[in-house]
């Protein structure tokens, strides 16, 4: 990606908070956002301020945690 990440929650509606975290390849937290509730199927995060490199997006919900690797160009 170059400018943004779009998270597609699909048909899954989570209850409660959704915490979005981005870590760099060294494990440093570079982005942290808490969504009070998921109001739509998709949510976009701007990553234009991040340096070029490898990152991990962590999505924490009451149902569990998911990790997604991505490359910022």
PDB file of N, CA and C in Angstrom:
ATOM      1  N   UNK A   1       0.836  -1.177   0.000  1.00  0.00           N
ATOM      2  CA  UNK A   1       0.000   0.000   0.000  1.00  0.00           C
ATOM      3  C   UNK A   1       0.882   1.242   0.000  1.00  0.00           C
ATOM      4  N   UNK A   2       0.322   2.342  -0.441  1.00  0.00           N
ATOM      5  CA  UNK A   2       1.054   3.611  -0.435  1.00  0.00           C
ATOM      6  C   UNK A   2       0.413   4.637   0.486  1.00  0.00           C
ATOM      7  N   UNK A   3      -0.911   4.724   0.479  1.00  0.00           N
ATOM      8  CA  UNK A   3      -1.599   5.786   1.201  1.00  0.00           C
ATOM      9  C   UNK A   3      -2.513   5.308   2.327  1.00  0.00           C
ATOM     10  N   UNK A   4      -3.220   4.191   2.105  1.00  0.00           N
ATOM     11  CA  UNK A   4      -4.217   3.788   3.102  1.00  0.00           C
ATOM     12  C   UNK A   4      -4.433   2.279   3.108  1.00  0.00           C
ATOM     13  N   UNK A   5      -4.988   1.818   4.223  1.00  0.00           N
ATOM     14  CA  UNK A   5      -5.427   0.427   4.375  1.00  0.00           C
ATOM     15  C   UNK A   5      -6.926   0.449   4.602  1.00  0.00           C
ATOM     16  N   UNK A   6      -7.640  -0.427   3.926  1.00  0.00           N
ATOM     17  CA  UNK A   6      -9.067  -0.557   4.161  1.00  0.00           C
ATOM     18  C   UNK A   6      -9.327  -1.918   4.779  1.00  0.00           C
ATOM     19  N   UNK A   7      -9.923  -1.898   5.952  1.00  0.00           N
ATOM     20  CA  UNK A   7     -10.273  -3.133   6.656  1.00  0.00           C
ATOM     21  C   UNK A   7     -11.699  -3.472   6.286  1.00  0.00           C
ATOM     22  N   UNK A   8     -11.892  -4.675   5.763  1.00  0.00           N
ATOM     23  CA  UNK A   8     -13.224  -5.132   5.371  1.00  0.00           C
ATOM     24  C   UNK A   8     -13.695  -6.136   6.416  1.00  0.00           C
ATOM     25  N   UNK A   9     -14.638  -5.704   7.243  1.00  0.00           N
ATOM     26  CA  UNK A   9     -15.178  -6.570   8.279  1.00  0.00           C
ATOM     27  C   UNK A   9     -16.184  -7.566   7.713  1.00  0.00           C
ATOM     28  N   UNK A  10     -16.587  -7.381   6.454  1.00  0.00           N
ATOM     29  CA  UNK A  10     -17.535  -8.279   5.807  1.00  0.00           C
ATOM     30  C   UNK A  10     -18.869  -8.267   6.517  1.00  0.00           C
ATOM     31  N   UNK A  11     -19.464  -9.425   6.624  1.00  0.00           N
ATOM     32  CA  UNK A  11     -20.765  -9.555   7.271  1.00  0.00           C
ATOM     33  C   UNK A  11     -20.652  -9.699   8.782  1.00  0.00           C
ATOM     34  N   UNK A  12     -19.410  -9.737   9.291  1.00  0.00           N
ATOM     35  CA  UNK A  12     -19.198  -9.920  10.722  1.00  0.00           C
ATOM     36  C   UNK A  12     -19.358  -8.593  11.445  1.00  0.00           C
ATOM     37  N   UNK A  13     -20.269  -8.518  12.351  1.00  0.00           N
ATOM     38  CA  UNK A  13     -20.445  -7.338  13.183  1.00  0.00           C
ATOM     39  C   UNK A  13     -19.914  -7.648  14.570  1.00  0.00           C
ATOM     40  N   UNK A  14     -18.893  -6.917  14.983  1.00  0.00           N
ATOM     41  CA  UNK A  14     -18.344  -7.151  16.312  1.00  0.00           C
ATOM     42  C   UNK A  14     -19.101  -6.317  17.327  1.00  0.00           C
ATOM     43  N   UNK A  15     -19.192  -6.834  18.498  1.00  0.00           N
ATOM     44  CA  UNK A  15     -19.824  -6.122  19.608  1.00  0.00           C
ATOM     45  C   UNK A  15     -18.742  -5.393  20.390  1.00  0.00           C
ATOM     46  N   UNK A  16     -19.007  -4.167  20.806  1.00  0.00           N
ATOM     47  CA  UNK A  16     -18.052  -3.439  21.630  1.00  0.00           C
ATOM     48  C   UNK A  16     -16.955  -2.781  20.823  1.00  0.00           C
ATOM     49  N   UNK A  17     -15.813  -2.604  21.475  1.00  0.00           N
ATOM     50  CA  UNK A  17     -14.692  -1.858  20.912  1.00  0.00           C
ATOM     51  C   UNK A  17     -13.888  -2.689  19.929  1.00  0.00           C
ATOM     52  N   UNK A  18     -13.274  -1.984  18.964  1.00  0.00           N
ATOM     53  CA  UNK A  18     -12.307  -2.578  18.051  1.00  0.00           C
ATOM     54  C   UNK A  18     -11.035  -1.756  18.184  1.00  0.00           C
ATOM     55  N   UNK A  19      -9.928  -2.403  18.533  1.00  0.00           N
ATOM     56  CA  UNK A  19      -8.650  -1.718  18.677  1.00  0.00           C
ATOM     57  C   UNK A  19      -7.786  -2.051  17.473  1.00  0.00           C
ATOM     58  N   UNK A  20      -7.323  -1.015  16.761  1.00  0.00           N
ATOM     59  CA  UNK A  20      -6.474  -1.181  15.590  1.00  0.00           C
ATOM     60  C   UNK A  20      -5.067  -0.736  15.951  1.00  0.00           C
ATOM     61  N   UNK A  21      -4.110  -1.633  15.787  1.00  0.00           N
ATOM     62  CA  UNK A  21      -2.715  -1.362  16.138  1.00  0.00           C
ATOM     63  C   UNK A  21      -1.837  -1.690  14.942  1.00  0.00           C
ATOM     64  N   UNK A  22      -0.826  -0.849  14.684  1.00  0.00           N
ATOM     65  CA  UNK A  22       0.149  -1.151  13.644  1.00  0.00           C
ATOM     66  C   UNK A  22       1.528  -1.152  14.297  1.00  0.00           C
ATOM     67  N   UNK A  23       2.267  -2.243  14.048  1.00  0.00           N
ATOM     68  CA  UNK A  23       3.622  -2.401  14.560  1.00  0.00           C
ATOM     69  C   UNK A  23       4.599  -2.443  13.387  1.00  0.00           C
ATOM     70  N   UNK A  24       5.785  -1.828  13.573  1.00  0.00           N
ATOM     71  CA  UNK A  24       6.806  -1.936  12.541  1.00  0.00           C
ATOM     72  C   UNK A  24       7.508  -3.283  12.679  1.00  0.00           C
ATOM     73  N   UNK A  25       8.459  -3.539  11.792  1.00  0.00           N
ATOM     74  CA  UNK A  25       9.130  -4.838  11.751  1.00  0.00           C
ATOM     75  C   UNK A  25       9.928  -5.121  13.020  1.00  0.00           C
ATOM     76  N   UNK A  26      10.284  -4.063  13.773  1.00  0.00           N
ATOM     77  CA  UNK A  26      11.015  -4.237  15.024  1.00  0.00           C
ATOM     78  C   UNK A  26      10.094  -4.399  16.229  1.00  0.00           C
ATOM     79  N   UNK A  27       8.777  -4.412  15.970  1.00  0.00           N
ATOM     80  CA  UNK A  27       7.812  -4.604  17.049  1.00  0.00           C
ATOM     81  C   UNK A  27       7.406  -3.336  17.768  1.00  0.00           C
ATOM     82  N   UNK A  28       7.800  -2.181  17.240  1.00  0.00           N
ATOM     83  CA  UNK A  28       7.425  -0.905  17.855  1.00  0.00           C
ATOM     84  C   UNK A  28       6.030  -0.495  17.394  1.00  0.00           C
ATOM     85  N   UNK A  29       5.220  -0.056  18.334  1.00  0.00           N
ATOM     86  CA  UNK A  29       3.875   0.412  18.023  1.00  0.00           C
ATOM     87  C   UNK A  29       3.974   1.768  17.323  1.00  0.00           C
ATOM     88  N   UNK A  30       3.410   1.860  16.110  1.00  0.00           N
ATOM     89  CA  UNK A  30       3.483   3.114  15.353  1.00  0.00           C
ATOM     90  C   UNK A  30       2.103   3.717  15.103  1.00  0.00           C
ATOM     91  N   UNK A  31       1.040   2.968  15.426  1.00  0.00           N
ATOM     92  CA  UNK A  31      -0.332   3.458  15.228  1.00  0.00           C
ATOM     93  C   UNK A  31      -1.238   2.743  16.206  1.00  0.00           C
ATOM     94  N   UNK A  32      -2.142   3.480  16.823  1.00  0.00           N
ATOM     95  CA  UNK A  32      -3.078   2.899  17.789  1.00  0.00           C
ATOM     96  C   UNK A  32      -4.378   3.687  17.706  1.00  0.00           C
ATOM     97  N   UNK A  33      -5.472   2.992  17.389  1.00  0.00           N
ATOM     98  CA  UNK A  33      -6.781   3.647  17.321  1.00  0.00           C
ATOM     99  C   UNK A  33      -7.832   2.726  17.916  1.00  0.00           C
ATOM    100  N   UNK A  34      -8.685   3.291  18.744  1.00  0.00           N
ATOM    101  CA  UNK A  34      -9.772   2.538  19.359  1.00  0.00           C
ATOM    102  C   UNK A  34     -11.083   3.002  18.742  1.00  0.00           C
ATOM    103  N   UNK A  35     -11.773   2.070  18.074  1.00  0.00           N
ATOM    104  CA  UNK A  35     -13.090   2.362  17.510  1.00  0.00           C
ATOM    105  C   UNK A  35     -14.127   2.008  18.565  1.00  0.00           C
ATOM    106  N   UNK A  36     -14.968   2.934  18.914  1.00  0.00           N
ATOM    107  CA  UNK A  36     -15.968   2.697  19.960  1.00  0.00           C
ATOM    108  C   UNK A  36     -16.962   1.613  19.562  1.00  0.00           C
ATOM    109  N   UNK A  37     -17.356   1.617  18.302  1.00  0.00           N
ATOM    110  CA  UNK A  37     -18.187   0.524  17.795  1.00  0.00           C
ATOM    111  C   UNK A  37     -18.074   0.504  16.298  1.00  0.00           C
ATOM    112  N   UNK A  38     -18.235  -0.646  15.740  1.00  0.00           N
ATOM    113  CA  UNK A  38     -18.123  -0.836  14.300  1.00  0.00           C
ATOM    114  C   UNK A  38     -19.451  -0.472  13.662  1.00  0.00           C
ATOM    115  N   UNK A  39     -19.464   0.644  12.930  1.00  0.00           N
ATOM    116  CA  UNK A  39     -20.726   1.115  12.361  1.00  0.00           C
ATOM    117  C   UNK A  39     -20.883   0.774  10.883  1.00  0.00           C
ATOM    118  N   UNK A  40     -19.818   0.281  10.240  1.00  0.00           N
ATOM    119  CA  UNK A  40     -19.929  -0.079   8.827  1.00  0.00           C
ATOM    120  C   UNK A  40     -19.088  -1.321   8.549  1.00  0.00           C
ATOM    121  N   UNK A  41     -19.214  -1.844   7.323  1.00  0.00           N
ATOM    122  CA  UNK A  41     -18.478  -3.044   6.945  1.00  0.00           C
ATOM    123  C   UNK A  41     -17.006  -2.775   6.683  1.00  0.00           C
ATOM    124  N   UNK A  42     -16.660  -1.501   6.365  1.00  0.00           N
ATOM    125  CA  UNK A  42     -15.281  -1.166   6.014  1.00  0.00           C
ATOM    126  C   UNK A  42     -14.811   0.041   6.814  1.00  0.00           C
ATOM    127  N   UNK A  43     -13.501   0.050   7.082  1.00  0.00           N
ATOM    128  CA  UNK A  43     -12.886   1.171   7.786  1.00  0.00           C
ATOM    129  C   UNK A  43     -11.519   1.413   7.158  1.00  0.00           C
ATOM    130  N   UNK A  44     -11.171   2.675   6.888  1.00  0.00           N
ATOM    131  CA  UNK A  44      -9.917   3.017   6.223  1.00  0.00           C
ATOM    132  C   UNK A  44      -8.978   3.736   7.182  1.00  0.00           C
ATOM    133  N   UNK A  45      -7.715   3.307   7.154  1.00  0.00           N
ATOM    134  CA  UNK A  45      -6.652   3.906   7.960  1.00  0.00           C
ATOM    135  C   UNK A  45      -5.656   4.544   7.007  1.00  0.00           C
ATOM    136  N   UNK A  46      -5.270   5.794   7.262  1.00  0.00           N
ATOM    137  CA  UNK A  46      -4.219   6.447   6.481  1.00  0.00           C
ATOM    138  C   UNK A  46      -2.860   5.982   6.985  1.00  0.00           C
ATOM    139  N   UNK A  47      -2.021   5.483   6.068  1.00  0.00           N
ATOM    140  CA  UNK A  47      -0.662   5.076   6.427  1.00  0.00           C
ATOM    141  C   UNK A  47       0.363   5.931   5.679  1.00  0.00           C
ATOM    142  N   UNK A  48      -0.065   7.045   5.135  1.00  0.00           N
ATOM    143  CA  UNK A  48       0.822   7.897   4.344  1.00  0.00           C
ATOM    144  C   UNK A  48       1.984   8.440   5.180  1.00  0.00           C
ATOM    145  N   UNK A  49       1.814   8.571   6.487  1.00  0.00           N
ATOM    146  CA  UNK A  49       2.867   9.082   7.354  1.00  0.00           C
ATOM    147  C   UNK A  49       3.891   8.047   7.780  1.00  0.00           C
ATOM    148  N   UNK A  50       3.651   6.776   7.459  1.00  0.00           N
ATOM    149  CA  UNK A  50       4.593   5.723   7.831  1.00  0.00           C
ATOM    150  C   UNK A  50       5.745   5.652   6.843  1.00  0.00           C
ATOM    151  N   UNK A  51       6.907   5.256   7.317  1.00  0.00           N
ATOM    152  CA  UNK A  51       8.065   5.047   6.449  1.00  0.00           C
ATOM    153  C   UNK A  51       7.867   3.797   5.610  1.00  0.00           C
ATOM    154  N   UNK A  52       8.579   3.714   4.498  1.00  0.00           N
ATOM    155  CA  UNK A  52       8.554   2.523   3.655  1.00  0.00           C
ATOM    156  C   UNK A  52       9.058   1.326   4.461  1.00  0.00           C
ATOM    157  N   UNK A  53       8.355   0.194   4.347  1.00  0.00           N
ATOM    158  CA  UNK A  53       8.805  -0.999   5.056  1.00  0.00           C
ATOM    159  C   UNK A  53       7.687  -1.979   5.334  1.00  0.00           C
ATOM    160  N   UNK A  54       7.999  -2.977   6.150  1.00  0.00           N
ATOM    161  CA  UNK A  54       7.059  -4.039   6.516  1.00  0.00           C
ATOM    162  C   UNK A  54       6.402  -3.711   7.853  1.00  0.00           C
ATOM    163  N   UNK A  55       5.106  -4.015   7.934  1.00  0.00           N
ATOM    164  CA  UNK A  55       4.321  -3.723   9.138  1.00  0.00           C
ATOM    165  C   UNK A  55       3.348  -4.862   9.415  1.00  0.00           C
ATOM    166  N   UNK A  56       2.814  -4.867  10.632  1.00  0.00           N
ATOM    167  CA  UNK A  56       1.769  -5.812  11.018  1.00  0.00           C
ATOM    168  C   UNK A  56       0.604  -5.015  11.589  1.00  0.00           C
ATOM    169  N   UNK A  57      -0.567  -5.216  11.007  1.00  0.00           N
ATOM    170  CA  UNK A  57      -1.807  -4.634  11.528  1.00  0.00           C
ATOM    171  C   UNK A  57      -2.422  -5.663  12.460  1.00  0.00           C
ATOM    172  N   UNK A  58      -2.713  -5.250  13.696  1.00  0.00           N
ATOM    173  CA  UNK A  58      -3.369  -6.117  14.665  1.00  0.00           C
ATOM    174  C   UNK A  58      -4.761  -5.564  14.934  1.00  0.00           C
ATOM    175  N   UNK A  59      -5.756  -6.419  14.774  1.00  0.00           N
ATOM    176  CA  UNK A  59      -7.147  -6.046  15.013  1.00  0.00           C
ATOM    177  C   UNK A  59      -7.615  -6.821  16.236  1.00  0.00           C
ATOM    178  N   UNK A  60      -7.918  -6.094  17.323  1.00  0.00           N
ATOM    179  CA  UNK A  60      -8.358  -6.725  18.569  1.00  0.00           C
ATOM    180  C   UNK A  60      -9.849  -6.443  18.770  1.00  0.00           C
ATOM    181  N   UNK A  61     -10.617  -7.505  18.941  1.00  0.00           N
ATOM    182  CA  UNK A  61     -12.038  -7.391  19.248  1.00  0.00           C
ATOM    183  C   UNK A  61     -12.343  -8.300  20.428  1.00  0.00           C
ATOM    184  N   UNK A  62     -13.571  -8.246  20.901  1.00  0.00           N
ATOM    185  CA  UNK A  62     -13.977  -9.143  21.980  1.00  0.00           C
ATOM    186  C   UNK A  62     -13.997 -10.596  21.513  1.00  0.00           C
ATOM    187  N   UNK A  63     -14.107 -10.797  20.191  1.00  0.00           N
ATOM    188  CA  UNK A  63     -14.129 -12.153  19.635  1.00  0.00           C
ATOM    189  C   UNK A  63     -12.742 -12.739  19.458  1.00  0.00           C
ATOM    190  N   UNK A  64     -11.691 -11.883  19.448  1.00  0.00           N
ATOM    191  CA  UNK A  64     -10.338 -12.392  19.265  1.00  0.00           C
ATOM    192  C   UNK A  64      -9.413 -11.361  18.651  1.00  0.00           C
ATOM    193  N   UNK A  65      -8.231 -11.837  18.266  1.00  0.00           N
ATOM    194  CA  UNK A  65      -7.189 -10.991  17.694  1.00  0.00           C
ATOM    195  C   UNK A  65      -6.786 -11.558  16.344  1.00  0.00           C
ATOM    196  N   UNK A  66      -6.601 -10.645  15.369  1.00  0.00           N
ATOM    197  CA  UNK A  66      -6.138 -11.053  14.049  1.00  0.00           C
ATOM    198  C   UNK A  66      -4.950 -10.183  13.670  1.00  0.00           C
ATOM    199  N   UNK A  67      -3.929 -10.811  13.050  1.00  0.00           N
ATOM    200  CA  UNK A  67      -2.731 -10.111  12.607  1.00  0.00           C
ATOM    201  C   UNK A  67      -2.660 -10.187  11.091  1.00  0.00           C
ATOM    202  N   UNK A  68      -2.381  -9.045  10.448  1.00  0.00           N
ATOM    203  CA  UNK A  68      -2.270  -8.992   8.992  1.00  0.00           C
ATOM    204  C   UNK A  68      -0.980  -8.253   8.645  1.00  0.00           C
ATOM    205  N   UNK A  69      -0.105  -8.895   7.883  1.00  0.00           N
ATOM    206  CA  UNK A  69       1.130  -8.263   7.439  1.00  0.00           C
ATOM    207  C   UNK A  69       0.851  -7.422   6.194  1.00  0.00           C
ATOM    208  N   UNK A  70       1.562  -6.278   6.089  1.00  0.00           N
ATOM    209  CA  UNK A  70       1.454  -5.469   4.876  1.00  0.00           C
ATOM    210  C   UNK A  70       2.768  -4.727   4.646  1.00  0.00           C
ATOM    211  N   UNK A  71       2.962  -4.271   3.426  1.00  0.00           N
ATOM    212  CA  UNK A  71       4.155  -3.519   3.035  1.00  0.00           C
ATOM    213  C   UNK A  71       3.723  -2.103   2.665  1.00  0.00           C
ATOM    214  N   UNK A  72       4.393  -1.120   3.249  1.00  0.00           N
ATOM    215  CA  UNK A  72       4.178   0.287   2.906  1.00  0.00           C
ATOM    216  C   UNK A  72       5.203   0.649   1.854  1.00  0.00           C
ATOM    217  N   UNK A  73       4.752   1.073   0.690  1.00  0.00           N
ATOM    218  CA  UNK A  73       5.673   1.451  -0.404  1.00  0.00           C
ATOM    219  C   UNK A  73       6.037   2.904  -0.317  1.00  0.00           C
TER     220      UNK A  73
END
